[in-house]
Amino acid sequence: MKRDFISILDVTAGELDFLLSEASRLKSMRREGRATPCLPGKTLAMIFEKSSTRTRISFEVGMAELGGTALFLNAQDLQIGRGEEIRDTARVASRYVSGVMIRAYRHSTIEEFARYATVPVINGLSDLEHPCQILADIMTIKEHFGKTDGIRVGWVGDGDNVCNSLILSSALTGMEVTVATPRGYEPPSRVIDSARSHGGRVTLVGDPESAVRDAHVIVTDTWVSMGTEAERDARLRAFFGYTITAEMIERAAPDAIFMHCLPAHRGQEVTDDVIEGPRSVVFDEAENRLHAQKALLAFLMGG
Ligand code: CP
Ligand code: NVA
């Protein structure tokens, strides 16, 4: 039976622990210059409906380092771009490759692809979730604090795809997530309900102050996610006051870290001094995408 990774809740807490320890092992081996060719002859198709720097590079390099191959496929260049059905593309691709990573506008596109594919399907970001990002973020938090249980995470900004995966992950990690958004930009209630029904601890607040106070991790993301560009002006007005500043960070725990999935917009969701400052772990986060996804690829496609 093939396994997919479309939501962060597609893995159990035990599987998450396994993936994180494999990711650290792969990271150490890479640093020692030792090869880890555990997917020889396997091919990952990577379908992108939207732009990407980290996801594309980390999956492509990751597959190469595991001894396999990755195919970069711009959705516009595939027949999908001319209206070929997702379900047909999914069945065709399954005849050629050992796994598919998709970055799509609509989460339902990835779900439909996975329903018809006979190989594992990985969500490389949708409007609803970004589970690969959160896998790397949890790895980064664990590296920093040695644990996730009881870690207080304050999210300030848009209740977007990255925020949703973070909220859901609280059910696996024991992290306490507090989310501060302007009214109208809260994460969907079904995400909150799902996290809580799986044992996650999540609190929604309006003011950034309540989210950052005593937090171990302060995290944000762009105010204008891919696909929401038409709302840019309204969003910039709505998020006024939600910029992560050095003053805000001072209200967090003394050893707090600042996280951002990138790309960042200095002067909007975060100031330059915070992202460039000593609390910022944003480039460790970006690096951990590689290690965490290699562990995920080996888990799903290793057989
Ligand atoms: N964080 C992230 O997914 O970055 P890319 O959009 O560059 O892949
Ligand atoms: N929320 C952002 C994340 C980019 C990695 C977006 O969807 O554009």
Short mmCIF file of C-alpha atoms and ligand atoms in Angstrom, two decimals:
data_model
loop_
_atom_site.label_atom_id
_atom_site.label_comp_id
_atom_site.label_asym_id
_atom_site.label_seq_id
_atom_site.Cartn_x
_atom_site.Cartn_y
_atom_site.Cartn_z
CA MET A 1 0.00 0.00 0.00
CA LYS A 2 1.56 3.32 -1.06
CA ARG A 3 1.80 6.16 1.42
CA ASP A 4 1.34 9.85 0.59
CA PHE A 5 2.46 12.98 2.44
CA ILE A 6 -0.18 15.56 1.67
CA SER A 7 -0.84 16.74 5.21
CA ILE A 8 1.56 16.81 8.14
CA LEU A 9 -1.03 14.57 9.83
CA ASP A 10 -0.36 11.87 7.22
CA VAL A 11 2.37 10.65 9.59
CA THR A 12 1.96 9.49 13.17
CA ALA A 13 3.95 10.95 16.07
CA GLY A 14 6.11 7.80 16.02
CA GLU A 15 6.76 8.11 12.28
CA LEU A 16 7.61 11.78 12.72
CA ASP A 17 10.21 10.87 15.36
CA PHE A 18 11.64 8.26 12.99
CA LEU A 19 11.81 10.77 10.10
CA LEU A 20 13.53 13.35 12.30
CA SER A 21 16.15 10.92 13.55
CA GLU A 22 16.77 9.70 9.99
CA ALA A 23 17.04 13.32 8.85
CA SER A 24 19.71 14.05 11.51
CA ARG A 25 21.57 10.89 10.57
CA LEU A 26 21.55 11.86 6.88
CA LYS A 27 22.67 15.38 7.84
CA SER A 28 25.65 14.07 9.85
CA MET A 29 26.65 11.63 7.12
CA ARG A 30 26.53 14.39 4.51
CA ARG A 31 28.73 16.60 6.69
CA GLU A 32 31.21 13.73 6.99
CA GLY A 33 31.20 13.37 3.22
CA ARG A 34 29.63 9.91 3.37
CA ALA A 35 27.26 8.92 0.57
CA THR A 36 23.72 7.65 1.29
CA PRO A 37 22.53 6.12 -1.98
CA CYS A 38 19.36 4.48 -0.66
CA LEU A 39 17.12 5.17 -3.68
CA PRO A 40 19.22 3.91 -6.62
CA GLY A 41 17.35 3.92 -9.92
CA LYS A 42 14.32 5.72 -8.47
CA THR A 43 12.83 8.80 -10.10
CA LEU A 44 10.84 11.59 -8.50
CA ALA A 45 8.65 13.77 -10.73
CA MET A 46 8.32 17.32 -9.40
CA ILE A 47 5.31 19.20 -10.77
CA PHE A 48 5.22 22.94 -10.09
CA GLU A 49 2.20 25.17 -10.73
CA LYS A 50 3.94 27.97 -8.77
CA SER A 51 7.47 29.37 -8.34
CA SER A 52 9.99 27.78 -5.98
CA THR A 53 13.60 28.11 -4.90
CA ARG A 54 14.01 25.96 -1.77
CA THR A 55 11.52 23.20 -2.57
CA ARG A 56 12.83 22.68 -6.06
CA ILE A 57 16.52 22.74 -5.16
CA SER A 58 16.22 20.65 -2.00
CA PHE A 59 14.15 17.90 -3.64
CA GLU A 60 16.35 17.82 -6.73
CA VAL A 61 19.61 17.72 -4.77
CA GLY A 62 18.05 15.33 -2.26
CA MET A 63 17.12 12.79 -4.93
CA ALA A 64 20.61 13.04 -6.47
CA GLU A 65 22.22 12.44 -3.08
CA LEU A 66 20.00 9.41 -2.51
CA GLY A 67 21.25 7.95 -5.79
CA GLY A 68 18.08 8.69 -7.74
CA THR A 69 16.89 11.27 -10.25
CA ALA A 70 14.45 14.16 -10.06
CA LEU A 71 12.50 15.57 -13.00
CA PHE A 72 11.52 19.24 -12.86
CA LEU A 73 8.17 19.68 -14.57
CA ASN A 74 6.57 23.09 -14.94
CA ALA A 75 2.82 22.43 -14.96
CA GLN A 76 2.41 24.97 -17.78
CA ASP A 77 4.67 22.85 -19.99
CA LEU A 78 2.78 19.63 -19.27
CA GLN A 79 -0.49 18.79 -20.98
CA ILE A 80 -2.16 19.64 -17.61
CA GLY A 81 -1.51 23.24 -18.66
CA ARG A 82 -3.72 22.62 -21.73
CA GLY A 83 -6.45 20.89 -19.78
CA GLU A 84 -5.41 17.25 -19.56
CA GLU A 85 -7.12 15.79 -16.54
CA ILE A 86 -5.22 15.43 -13.29
CA ARG A 87 -6.45 11.86 -12.90
CA ASP A 88 -5.02 10.89 -16.29
CA THR A 89 -1.70 12.61 -15.61
CA ALA A 90 -1.51 10.85 -12.25
CA ARG A 91 -1.98 7.41 -13.79
CA VAL A 92 0.45 8.10 -16.64
CA ALA A 93 3.17 9.49 -14.35
CA SER A 94 2.78 6.46 -12.07
CA ARG A 95 3.86 4.22 -14.99
CA TYR A 96 7.17 6.11 -15.29
CA VAL A 97 8.29 7.33 -11.86
CA SER A 98 8.56 6.07 -8.27
CA GLY A 99 7.07 9.16 -6.63
CA VAL A 100 5.59 12.56 -7.39
CA MET A 101 5.99 15.87 -5.58
CA ILE A 102 3.43 18.52 -6.52
CA ARG A 103 3.20 22.23 -5.72
CA ALA A 104 -0.31 23.32 -6.67
CA TYR A 105 -2.69 26.22 -6.16
CA ARG A 106 -5.54 24.06 -4.93
CA HIS A 107 -5.07 21.43 -2.25
CA SER A 108 -7.80 19.40 -3.99
CA THR A 109 -5.54 19.06 -7.06
CA ILE A 110 -2.95 17.22 -4.97
CA GLU A 111 -5.62 15.08 -3.30
CA GLU A 112 -7.04 14.11 -6.69
CA PHE A 113 -3.57 13.34 -8.03
CA ALA A 114 -2.89 11.11 -5.03
CA ARG A 115 -6.22 9.32 -5.40
CA TYR A 116 -5.33 8.20 -8.92
CA ALA A 117 -1.55 7.80 -8.59
CA THR A 118 -0.21 4.38 -7.67
CA VAL A 119 3.06 5.86 -6.37
CA PRO A 120 3.59 8.08 -3.28
CA VAL A 121 2.54 11.72 -3.67
CA ILE A 122 4.15 14.54 -1.67
CA ASN A 123 2.59 17.97 -1.14
CA GLY A 124 5.25 20.55 -2.05
CA LEU A 125 2.85 23.35 -0.98
CA SER A 126 -0.83 23.98 -1.62
CA ASP A 127 -3.22 26.74 -0.56
CA LEU A 128 -4.02 24.66 2.53
CA GLU A 129 -0.74 23.15 3.75
CA HIS A 130 3.04 23.09 3.44
CA PRO A 131 3.92 19.91 5.33
CA CYS A 132 7.52 19.59 4.02
CA GLN A 133 8.27 23.02 5.46
CA ILE A 134 6.93 22.06 8.85
CA LEU A 135 8.92 18.83 8.85
CA ALA A 136 12.09 20.92 8.45
CA ASP A 137 10.86 23.45 11.01
CA ILE A 138 10.24 20.79 13.64
CA MET A 139 13.72 19.40 12.93
CA THR A 140 15.17 22.90 13.44
CA ILE A 141 13.26 23.45 16.69
CA LYS A 142 14.38 20.06 18.00
CA GLU A 143 18.01 20.78 17.10
CA HIS A 144 17.79 24.03 18.98
CA PHE A 145 15.88 23.05 22.12
CA GLY A 146 16.52 19.30 22.18
CA LYS A 147 12.76 18.64 22.30
CA THR A 148 9.43 19.86 20.98
CA ASP A 149 7.15 18.91 23.85
CA GLY A 150 6.09 22.02 25.76
CA ILE A 151 7.80 24.40 23.33
CA ARG A 152 5.72 27.58 22.96
CA VAL A 153 5.43 28.78 19.37
CA GLY A 154 4.03 32.22 18.54
CA TRP A 155 2.87 32.75 14.96
CA VAL A 156 2.27 36.36 13.95
CA GLY A 157 0.79 37.23 10.55
CA ASP A 158 -1.34 35.42 8.01
CA GLY A 159 -3.20 32.22 8.90
CA ASP A 160 -1.83 30.63 5.75
CA ASN A 161 -0.68 27.22 4.47
CA VAL A 162 2.52 27.15 6.58
CA CYS A 163 0.54 28.27 9.64
CA ASN A 164 -2.02 25.49 9.04
CA SER A 165 0.64 22.76 8.91
CA LEU A 166 2.26 24.20 12.05
CA ILE A 167 -1.09 24.15 13.88
CA LEU A 168 -1.77 20.55 12.83
CA SER A 169 1.75 19.51 13.84
CA SER A 170 1.04 20.50 17.44
CA ALA A 171 -0.95 17.26 17.63
CA LEU A 172 2.25 15.30 16.89
CA THR A 173 4.87 17.32 18.74
CA GLY A 174 3.30 18.60 21.96
CA MET A 175 4.18 22.18 20.97
CA GLU A 176 1.78 24.90 22.13
CA VAL A 177 0.93 27.12 19.17
CA THR A 178 -0.51 30.62 19.59
CA VAL A 179 -1.56 32.36 16.38
CA ALA A 180 -2.04 36.13 16.10
CA THR A 181 -3.74 37.33 12.92
CA PRO A 182 -5.81 40.35 11.96
CA ARG A 183 -9.55 39.65 11.80
CA GLY A 184 -10.43 37.89 8.56
CA TYR A 185 -7.02 36.23 8.17
CA GLU A 186 -7.41 33.50 10.78
CA PRO A 187 -6.55 29.91 9.85
CA PRO A 188 -9.63 27.93 8.75
CA SER A 189 -11.70 26.64 11.67
CA ARG A 190 -11.57 23.10 10.26
CA VAL A 191 -7.77 23.18 10.68
CA ILE A 192 -8.08 24.31 14.30
CA ASP A 193 -10.77 21.69 14.96
CA SER A 194 -8.69 18.97 13.34
CA ALA A 195 -5.60 19.87 15.38
CA ARG A 196 -7.59 19.93 18.62
CA SER A 197 -9.39 16.69 17.87
CA HIS A 198 -5.96 15.03 17.46
CA GLY A 199 -4.75 16.47 20.77
CA GLY A 200 -3.05 19.63 19.46
CA ARG A 201 -2.84 22.75 21.63
CA VAL A 202 -3.65 25.88 19.65
CA THR A 203 -4.88 29.31 20.71
CA LEU A 204 -6.04 32.12 18.40
CA VAL A 205 -5.47 35.71 19.46
CA GLY A 206 -5.77 39.08 17.74
CA ASP A 207 -2.74 40.92 19.08
CA PRO A 208 0.86 39.96 18.24
CA GLU A 209 1.87 40.72 21.84
CA SER A 210 -0.12 37.76 23.20
CA ALA A 211 1.50 35.38 20.68
CA VAL A 212 5.10 36.42 21.28
CA ARG A 213 5.03 36.81 25.09
CA ASP A 214 7.33 34.15 26.58
CA ALA A 215 7.40 32.21 23.28
CA HIS A 216 10.42 29.99 22.54
CA VAL A 217 9.83 30.27 18.81
CA ILE A 218 8.53 33.31 16.94
CA VAL A 219 7.51 32.57 13.41
CA THR A 220 5.95 34.40 10.52
CA ASP A 221 5.52 34.18 6.75
CA THR A 222 4.72 36.48 3.85
CA TRP A 223 1.50 38.48 4.02
CA VAL A 224 0.93 37.86 0.29
CA SER A 225 1.12 34.16 -0.47
CA MET A 226 1.33 32.89 -4.04
CA GLY A 227 -2.16 33.06 -5.49
CA THR A 228 -3.26 36.06 -3.35
CA GLU A 229 -1.36 38.74 -5.28
CA ALA A 230 -4.59 40.44 -6.39
CA GLU A 231 -5.33 41.19 -2.70
CA ARG A 232 -1.89 42.69 -2.09
CA ASP A 233 -2.92 46.27 -1.22
CA ALA A 234 -5.74 45.19 1.09
CA ARG A 235 -3.42 42.69 2.78
CA LEU A 236 -0.64 45.21 3.36
CA ARG A 237 -3.21 47.48 5.05
CA ALA A 238 -4.73 44.67 7.13
CA PHE A 239 -1.36 43.42 8.42
CA PHE A 240 -0.15 46.83 9.55
CA GLY A 241 1.16 46.33 13.12
CA TYR A 242 1.97 42.64 12.60
CA THR A 243 5.62 43.14 11.64
CA ILE A 244 8.03 41.13 13.81
CA THR A 245 10.38 43.72 15.28
CA ALA A 246 13.33 43.58 17.67
CA GLU A 247 11.10 45.09 20.38
CA MET A 248 8.62 42.27 19.93
CA ILE A 249 11.38 39.66 20.20
CA GLU A 250 12.41 41.13 23.55
CA ARG A 251 9.06 40.02 25.00
CA ALA A 252 9.74 36.40 24.02
CA ALA A 253 11.66 33.84 26.12
CA PRO A 254 15.32 34.81 26.66
CA ASP A 255 16.53 31.99 24.38
CA ALA A 256 13.83 32.50 21.72
CA ILE A 257 14.53 31.87 18.04
CA PHE A 258 13.04 33.54 14.98
CA MET A 259 11.82 31.38 12.09
CA HIS A 260 10.55 32.11 8.58
CA CYS A 261 10.06 29.62 5.73
CA LEU A 262 11.33 32.22 3.20
CA PRO A 263 11.07 34.01 0.86
CA ALA A 264 10.96 36.97 3.27
CA HIS A 265 9.85 40.55 2.71
CA ARG A 266 11.93 42.80 4.92
CA GLY A 267 9.94 45.74 6.25
CA GLN A 268 6.68 43.84 5.86
CA GLU A 269 6.32 40.71 8.01
CA VAL A 270 9.78 41.10 9.61
CA THR A 271 12.37 43.82 10.02
CA ASP A 272 15.84 43.44 8.54
CA ASP A 273 17.54 43.51 11.96
CA VAL A 274 15.45 40.57 13.21
CA ILE A 275 15.97 38.31 10.19
CA GLU A 276 19.69 39.17 10.11
CA GLY A 277 19.97 39.10 13.92
CA PRO A 278 21.39 36.50 16.32
CA ARG A 279 17.97 34.87 17.04
CA SER A 280 17.29 34.11 13.41
CA VAL A 281 17.63 30.47 12.30
CA VAL A 282 16.08 30.95 8.86
CA PHE A 283 19.00 29.49 6.91
CA ASP A 284 19.19 26.41 9.17
CA GLU A 285 15.49 25.96 8.44
CA ALA A 286 16.15 26.21 4.71
CA GLU A 287 19.03 23.72 4.95
CA ASN A 288 16.93 21.28 6.95
CA ARG A 289 14.45 21.10 4.08
CA LEU A 290 17.09 18.98 2.32
CA HIS A 291 17.75 16.57 5.18
CA ALA A 292 14.12 16.20 6.26
CA GLN A 293 12.93 15.57 2.70
CA LYS A 294 15.66 13.02 2.05
CA ALA A 295 14.40 11.11 5.09
CA LEU A 296 10.83 11.46 3.78
CA LEU A 297 11.76 10.28 0.26
CA ALA A 298 13.58 7.24 1.63
CA PHE A 299 10.61 6.47 3.91
CA LEU A 300 7.98 6.74 1.16
CA MET A 301 9.91 5.43 -1.84
CA GLY A 302 12.45 3.11 -0.26
CA GLY A 303 10.21 0.06 -0.25
N1 CP B 1 9.88 27.80 1.80
C1 CP B 1 9.67 27.40 0.54
O1 CP B 1 8.90 26.49 0.27
O2 CP B 1 10.38 28.08 -0.41
P1 CP B 1 10.22 27.98 -1.99
O3 CP B 1 8.90 28.64 -2.35
O4 CP B 1 11.39 28.75 -2.52
O5 CP B 1 10.23 26.55 -2.41
N1 NVA B 2 2.76 31.06 2.32
C1 NVA B 2 3.73 31.17 1.25
C2 NVA B 2 4.82 30.18 1.45
C3 NVA B 2 5.91 30.23 0.42
C4 NVA B 2 6.96 29.16 0.65
C5 NVA B 2 3.04 30.96 -0.08
O1 NVA B 2 2.15 30.10 -0.17
O2 NVA B 2 3.36 31.67 -1.04
#
